[in-house]
Coordinates of C-alpha atoms and ligand atoms in Angstrom, one line a residue:
M1 CA -1.7 97.1 76.2
N2 CA -4.7 97.6 78.5
R3 CA -7.3 94.9 78.1
I4 CA -10.5 94.4 80.2
F5 CA -12.2 91.1 80.8
S6 CA -15.4 90.6 82.7
G7 CA -18.4 88.2 82.7
M8 CA -21.8 87.4 84.1
Q9 CA -23.4 84.0 84.9
P10 CA -26.4 83.0 82.8
T11 CA -28.4 82.1 85.9
R12 CA -31.8 83.7 85.6
Q13 CA -32.4 87.2 84.3
L14 CA -29.9 90.0 84.8
H15 CA -31.1 92.6 87.4
L16 CA -30.5 96.3 88.2
G17 CA -27.5 95.3 90.4
N18 CA -25.8 93.5 87.5
Y19 CA -26.5 96.5 85.3
L20 CA -25.5 99.4 87.6
G21 CA -22.6 97.5 89.2
A22 CA -21.0 96.1 86.1
L23 CA -22.7 96.1 82.7
R24 CA -23.2 99.9 82.4
N25 CA -19.5 100.4 83.3
W26 CA -18.5 98.0 80.6
V27 CA -20.3 100.0 78.0
A28 CA -18.4 103.2 79.0
L29 CA -15.1 101.3 79.2
Q30 CA -15.3 99.7 75.7
D31 CA -14.1 103.0 74.2
Q32 CA -10.9 103.0 76.3
F33 CA -9.9 99.4 76.4
E34 CA -9.6 96.3 74.2
S35 CA -12.7 94.6 75.7
I36 CA -13.6 90.9 76.2
F37 CA -17.0 90.1 77.7
C38 CA -17.9 86.6 78.5
I39 CA -21.1 84.8 79.4
V40 CA -19.7 82.5 82.1
D41 CA -21.8 79.4 81.6
L42 CA -19.2 77.1 83.2
H43 CA -19.5 79.2 86.4
A44 CA -23.3 78.7 86.3
L45 CA -22.7 74.9 86.6
T46 CA -21.5 75.4 90.2
L47 CA -25.2 75.2 91.2
P48 CA -27.8 72.9 89.6
Q49 CA -29.1 74.1 86.2
D50 CA -31.8 72.9 83.8
P51 CA -30.0 72.4 80.4
A52 CA -32.7 74.1 78.3
V53 CA -32.9 77.1 80.7
L54 CA -29.1 77.4 80.8
L55 CA -28.9 77.6 77.0
S56 CA -31.7 80.1 76.8
N57 CA -30.2 82.2 79.6
T58 CA -26.8 82.2 77.8
R59 CA -28.5 83.8 74.7
E60 CA -30.5 86.2 76.9
V61 CA -27.5 87.5 78.7
T62 CA -25.8 88.0 75.3
A63 CA -28.8 90.0 74.2
A64 CA -28.7 92.0 77.4
Y65 CA -25.0 92.9 76.8
I66 CA -25.8 94.1 73.3
A67 CA -29.0 95.8 74.2
A68 CA -27.2 97.7 77.0
G69 CA -24.7 99.1 74.5
I70 CA -21.9 96.6 74.2
D71 CA -20.8 96.7 70.5
P72 CA -20.1 93.2 69.2
D73 CA -18.1 94.7 66.3
R74 CA -15.7 96.4 68.7
C75 CA -15.7 93.9 71.6
I76 CA -15.3 90.2 71.9
I77 CA -18.5 88.6 73.2
F78 CA -18.6 84.8 73.7
N79 CA -19.6 82.1 76.1
Q80 CA -17.0 80.5 78.4
A81 CA -17.6 76.9 77.5
A82 CA -16.7 77.6 73.8
V83 CA -13.1 78.4 74.7
A84 CA -11.4 75.3 76.3
A85 CA -8.4 77.3 77.4
H86 CA -10.3 78.6 80.4
S87 CA -10.8 75.2 81.9
E88 CA -7.3 74.1 81.0
L89 CA -5.7 77.1 82.7
A90 CA -8.0 76.7 85.7
W91 CA -6.5 73.2 86.3
I92 CA -3.0 74.6 86.0
L93 CA -3.7 77.5 88.4
S94 CA -5.5 75.2 90.9
C95 CA -2.2 73.4 91.2
H96 CA -0.6 76.7 92.2
T97 CA -3.3 77.8 94.7
P98 CA -3.1 76.9 98.4
M99 CA -6.5 75.6 99.7
G100 CA -6.1 78.0 102.6
W101 CA -6.6 80.9 100.2
L102 CA -9.9 79.4 99.0
N103 CA -11.1 78.7 102.5
R104 CA -11.2 82.4 103.1
M105 CA -13.7 83.1 100.2
T106 CA -16.9 84.4 101.7
Q107 CA -19.1 83.7 98.6
F108 CA -18.4 80.0 99.0
K109 CA -19.4 80.1 102.6
E110 CA -22.6 82.0 101.8
K111 CA -23.6 79.8 98.8
A112 CA -22.7 76.5 100.4
G113 CA -24.5 77.5 103.6
K114 CA -25.0 74.8 106.2
H115 CA -24.6 72.0 103.6
R116 CA -20.9 72.6 103.0
E117 CA -20.0 68.9 102.7
N118 CA -22.6 68.5 99.9
A119 CA -21.5 71.6 98.0
A120 CA -19.9 70.8 94.6
L121 CA -16.1 71.0 94.3
G122 CA -16.7 73.4 91.4
L123 CA -18.4 75.9 93.8
Y124 CA -15.3 75.8 96.0
A125 CA -13.0 76.1 93.0
Y126 CA -15.0 78.9 91.4
P127 CA -12.5 81.7 92.2
V128 CA -9.7 79.7 90.5
L129 CA -11.7 79.4 87.3
M130 CA -12.5 83.1 87.6
A131 CA -8.7 83.8 87.9
A132 CA -8.2 81.6 84.8
D133 CA -10.9 83.6 82.9
I134 CA -9.0 86.8 83.5
L135 CA -5.4 85.6 83.2
V136 CA -5.8 83.5 80.1
Y137 CA -6.2 86.9 78.3
K138 CA -3.6 88.6 80.4
A139 CA -6.3 91.1 81.2
T140 CA -5.1 94.3 83.0
H141 CA -8.4 95.6 84.3
V142 CA -11.6 93.8 85.5
P143 CA -14.7 95.9 85.9
V144 CA -17.0 94.2 88.5
G145 CA -19.4 95.0 91.4
E146 CA -18.1 95.2 94.9
D147 CA -19.1 91.7 95.8
Q148 CA -16.4 90.3 93.4
K149 CA -13.6 92.3 95.1
Q150 CA -12.4 89.3 97.2
H151 CA -12.3 87.0 94.1
L152 CA -10.3 89.7 92.2
E153 CA -7.8 89.9 95.0
L154 CA -7.4 86.2 94.9
A155 CA -6.8 86.3 91.1
R156 CA -4.0 88.9 91.7
D157 CA -2.5 86.6 94.4
I158 CA -2.6 83.6 92.1
A159 CA -1.0 85.6 89.3
G160 CA 1.7 86.9 91.7
A161 CA 2.4 83.4 93.0
F162 CA 2.7 82.0 89.5
N163 CA 5.1 84.8 88.4
R164 CA 7.3 84.3 91.6
H165 CA 7.4 80.5 91.2
Y166 CA 8.6 80.7 87.7
G167 CA 10.7 83.8 88.2
N168 CA 9.0 86.0 85.6
D169 CA 6.3 88.7 85.3
F170 CA 4.2 86.8 82.7
F171 CA 0.8 87.7 84.2
P172 CA -0.1 91.3 84.7
L173 CA -1.7 91.7 88.2
P174 CA -5.3 92.5 87.1
E175 CA -6.8 95.8 88.6
P176 CA -10.3 95.7 89.9
Q177 CA -12.5 98.5 88.5
I178 CA -15.3 99.1 90.9
L179 CA -17.0 102.2 89.5
G180 CA -20.0 104.5 89.9
E181 CA -22.5 105.3 92.6
A182 CA -24.0 101.8 92.8
T183 CA -21.2 99.4 93.3
R184 CA -23.4 97.2 95.6
V185 CA -27.1 97.5 94.9
M186 CA -29.1 96.0 97.8
S187 CA -32.3 94.0 97.9
L188 CA -35.5 96.0 97.7
R189 CA -36.9 93.9 100.5
D190 CA -33.9 93.9 102.9
G191 CA -31.2 96.6 102.8
S192 CA -28.6 94.3 104.4
K193 CA -28.6 91.8 101.5
K194 CA -27.3 92.5 98.0
M195 CA -29.7 92.4 95.1
S196 CA -29.2 88.9 93.7
K197 CA -30.5 86.6 91.0
S198 CA -30.8 83.8 93.4
D199 CA -33.0 85.6 96.0
E200 CA -36.3 83.7 96.3
S201 CA -38.4 86.8 96.1
D202 CA -38.7 88.4 92.7
Y203 CA -39.8 91.6 94.6
S204 CA -36.2 91.9 95.9
R205 CA -34.9 92.9 92.5
I206 CA -35.7 94.8 89.3
N207 CA -35.0 92.6 86.3
L208 CA -33.8 94.2 83.1
T209 CA -36.8 92.5 81.4
D210 CA -39.4 93.9 83.9
D211 CA -42.2 95.9 82.2
A212 CA -43.2 99.4 83.5
D213 CA -46.1 98.0 85.7
T214 CA -43.8 95.5 87.3
I215 CA -41.1 98.1 88.0
A216 CA -43.7 100.4 89.5
L217 CA -45.1 97.6 91.7
K218 CA -41.7 96.5 92.9
V219 CA -40.6 100.1 93.7
R220 CA -43.9 100.8 95.5
K221 CA -43.5 97.7 97.6
A222 CA -39.8 98.4 98.3
K223 CA -39.0 98.5 102.0
T224 CA -38.3 102.0 103.4
D225 CA -38.6 103.7 106.8
P226 CA -41.2 106.4 107.9
E227 CA -38.7 109.3 107.9
P228 CA -38.5 111.8 105.0
L229 CA -35.4 112.0 102.8
P230 CA -32.6 113.7 104.8
E231 CA -30.4 116.6 103.7
A232 CA -27.0 115.0 104.0
V233 CA -25.6 111.6 102.8
E234 CA -24.2 110.9 106.3
E235 CA -27.8 110.8 107.6
L236 CA -28.4 107.8 105.4
E237 CA -25.8 105.7 107.2
K238 CA -28.2 103.9 109.6
R239 CA -31.0 103.7 107.0
P240 CA -29.9 101.0 104.5
E241 CA -33.2 100.7 102.6
A242 CA -33.5 104.5 102.2
D243 CA -29.8 104.7 101.2
N244 CA -30.3 101.9 98.6
L245 CA -33.2 103.7 96.8
V246 CA -31.3 107.0 96.8
T247 CA -28.2 105.2 95.5
I248 CA -30.2 103.5 92.7
Y249 CA -31.8 106.9 91.7
S250 CA -28.5 108.6 91.7
A251 CA -26.8 105.9 89.6
L252 CA -29.7 105.9 87.1
A253 CA -29.7 109.7 86.9
G254 CA -25.9 110.0 86.7
T255 CA -25.7 112.3 89.7
S256 CA -24.2 112.0 93.2
R257 CA -26.3 110.9 96.2
Q258 CA -25.7 114.3 97.7
D259 CA -27.2 116.0 94.5
T260 CA -30.2 113.6 94.7
L261 CA -30.8 114.6 98.4
G262 CA -30.4 118.2 97.4
Q263 CA -33.4 117.7 95.0
F264 CA -35.6 115.6 97.3
A265 CA -34.7 116.4 100.9
G266 CA -37.7 116.7 103.2
Q267 CA -40.0 114.7 100.8
Q268 CA -41.7 111.4 101.9
F269 CA -40.5 108.2 100.2
S270 CA -44.0 107.7 98.7
A271 CA -43.4 110.8 96.5
F272 CA -39.7 110.0 95.8
K273 CA -40.6 106.5 94.7
G274 CA -42.8 107.9 91.9
N275 CA -39.8 109.8 90.5
L276 CA -37.7 106.6 90.9
V277 CA -40.2 104.6 88.9
D278 CA -40.3 107.1 86.1
L279 CA -36.5 107.2 85.9
A280 CA -36.1 103.4 86.1
V281 CA -38.7 102.8 83.3
A282 CA -37.1 105.5 81.1
K283 CA -33.7 103.9 81.4
L284 CA -34.6 100.2 81.3
A285 CA -37.5 100.2 78.8
P286 CA -35.2 100.7 75.8
I287 CA -32.9 97.9 77.0
S288 CA -35.8 95.4 77.4
T289 CA -37.3 96.4 74.0
E290 CA -34.0 95.8 72.3
M291 CA -33.4 92.5 74.2
N292 CA -36.8 91.3 72.9
R293 CA -35.9 92.3 69.4
L294 CA -32.5 90.5 69.6
M295 CA -34.1 87.4 71.2
S296 CA -36.4 87.0 68.2
D297 CA -33.4 86.0 66.1
V298 CA -31.3 83.5 68.1
G299 CA -29.5 82.5 64.9
E300 CA -27.9 86.0 64.9
I301 CA -27.0 85.8 68.7
D302 CA -25.4 82.4 68.1
R303 CA -23.4 83.9 65.2
I304 CA -22.1 86.7 67.4
L305 CA -21.1 84.2 70.1
R306 CA -19.3 81.9 67.5
H307 CA -17.4 84.9 66.0
G308 CA -16.5 86.1 69.5
A309 CA -15.3 82.6 70.6
D310 CA -13.0 82.4 67.5
K311 CA -11.4 85.7 68.4
A312 CA -11.2 84.8 72.1
S313 CA -9.7 81.4 71.3
A314 CA -6.9 82.9 69.2
I315 CA -5.7 85.0 72.2
A316 CA -6.3 82.4 74.8
S317 CA -4.5 79.6 72.9
A318 CA -1.4 81.7 72.3
N319 CA -1.2 82.6 75.9
L320 CA -1.8 79.0 77.0
S321 CA 1.0 77.8 74.8
D322 CA 3.4 80.3 76.4
I323 CA 2.2 79.2 79.9
K324 CA 2.9 75.5 79.0
D325 CA 6.4 76.4 77.8
I326 CA 7.0 78.2 81.1
I327 CA 5.9 75.2 83.1
G328 CA 7.6 72.6 81.0
L329 CA 4.5 70.9 79.6
L330 CA 5.2 69.4 76.2
R331 CA 2.7 70.6 73.6
P332 CA 2.0 69.5 70.0
Ligands
LIG401 N1 -26.3 93.7 93.8 C1 -25.2 94.0 93.0 N2 -24.8 95.3 93.0 C2 -23.7 95.6 92.2 N3 -23.1 94.7 91.3 C3 -23.6 93.4 91.3 N4 -23.2 92.3 90.6 C4 -24.0 91.3 91.0 N5 -24.9 91.7 91.9 C5 -24.6 93.0 92.2 C6 -22.1 92.3 89.7 O1 -22.7 91.8 88.5 C7 -21.6 91.0 87.8 C8 -22.1 89.7 87.4 O2 -22.5 88.9 88.5 P1 -22.7 87.3 88.3 O3 -23.9 87.1 87.4 O4 -21.5 86.7 87.8 O5 -22.9 86.7 89.6 P2 -23.2 87.2 91.0 O6 -22.2 88.3 91.5 O7 -23.2 86.0 91.9 O8 -24.6 87.9 90.8 P3 -25.9 87.6 91.5 O9 -27.0 88.3 90.8 O10 -25.8 87.9 92.9 O11 -26.2 86.0 91.3 P4 -26.3 84.9 92.3 O12 -27.6 85.2 93.0 O13 -26.4 83.7 91.5 O14 -25.2 84.9 93.2 C9 -20.4 91.0 88.7 O15 -19.5 92.0 88.3 C10 -21.0 91.4 90.1 O16 -20.1 92.0 90.9

């Protein structure tokens, strides 16, 4: 059986990168796969969080999933902390993961920065918890943005190492699904950095909750270069900011970058940006309106999360019991 698992951290608001790189693909995939979508609040703890904000963000990310089109009646939606099996399997897998593998993880190096010695152990171990998130459901496919590719490869390595060690093929090797035109949306202020929740400048990203005026302002201020739009995709190679805006437009319009260039080649970015604003507002306004509606009834959001956690727990506990039997851990 094919099953997808994926998640997002409830750290600040979701942005266009989260939407185009992951969430929008999940919506399309829910028709083809048994789907489990998590709000990974335990991952959020790898960096300091305000408790009230964390709780509110967990509900807001849930609202974003549903507003973007994830159907809670067909998919399992829950928060990670509500299913203890994630943490339990993370410990088991951490005992099967060489530290050398974790030392290669670029996200840890980027997030820990110069203060590596002060970084939390959880930030270092993050990819093992992510492997546990996926493997506790024996998920076969994991739709993510390009930045998560390395973590996914590690999850496959951990699954393979476990299977080899115990001489079985218990875990499927999860396939990354990196789909669409915008697998890595870049910052609006710097085309060499990915659009990110943690960027200090709010002008670097378009949040799913931004209103039309804010989207227009951010797109108008987005960095570009003085050249008009080129005719061929290859000509965007050394123009990262221009490439990023063309990629965002194409992903939102559901066309290829070449088709977008066919439509706008020769135009200045000032004119193109107007079209991009109209398209972004048309696509995002219904999501933010629906998010606001959902957020006005947090009782209903909590009910959806509880229901999802019950269903997720049933699958995860059964798999964890099998894992304990394989390892030789006595269970009640
Ligand atoms: N810029 C991006 N382009 C395409 N996909 C992206 N994703 C994140 N940024 C981009 C994808 O969104 C999913 C959820 O990501 P996450 O919330 O778990 O954490 P992240 O990857 O660390 O996202 P951020 O926004 O960059 O957060 P911070 O600033 O906290 O690190 C994943 O599938 C991811 O690939």
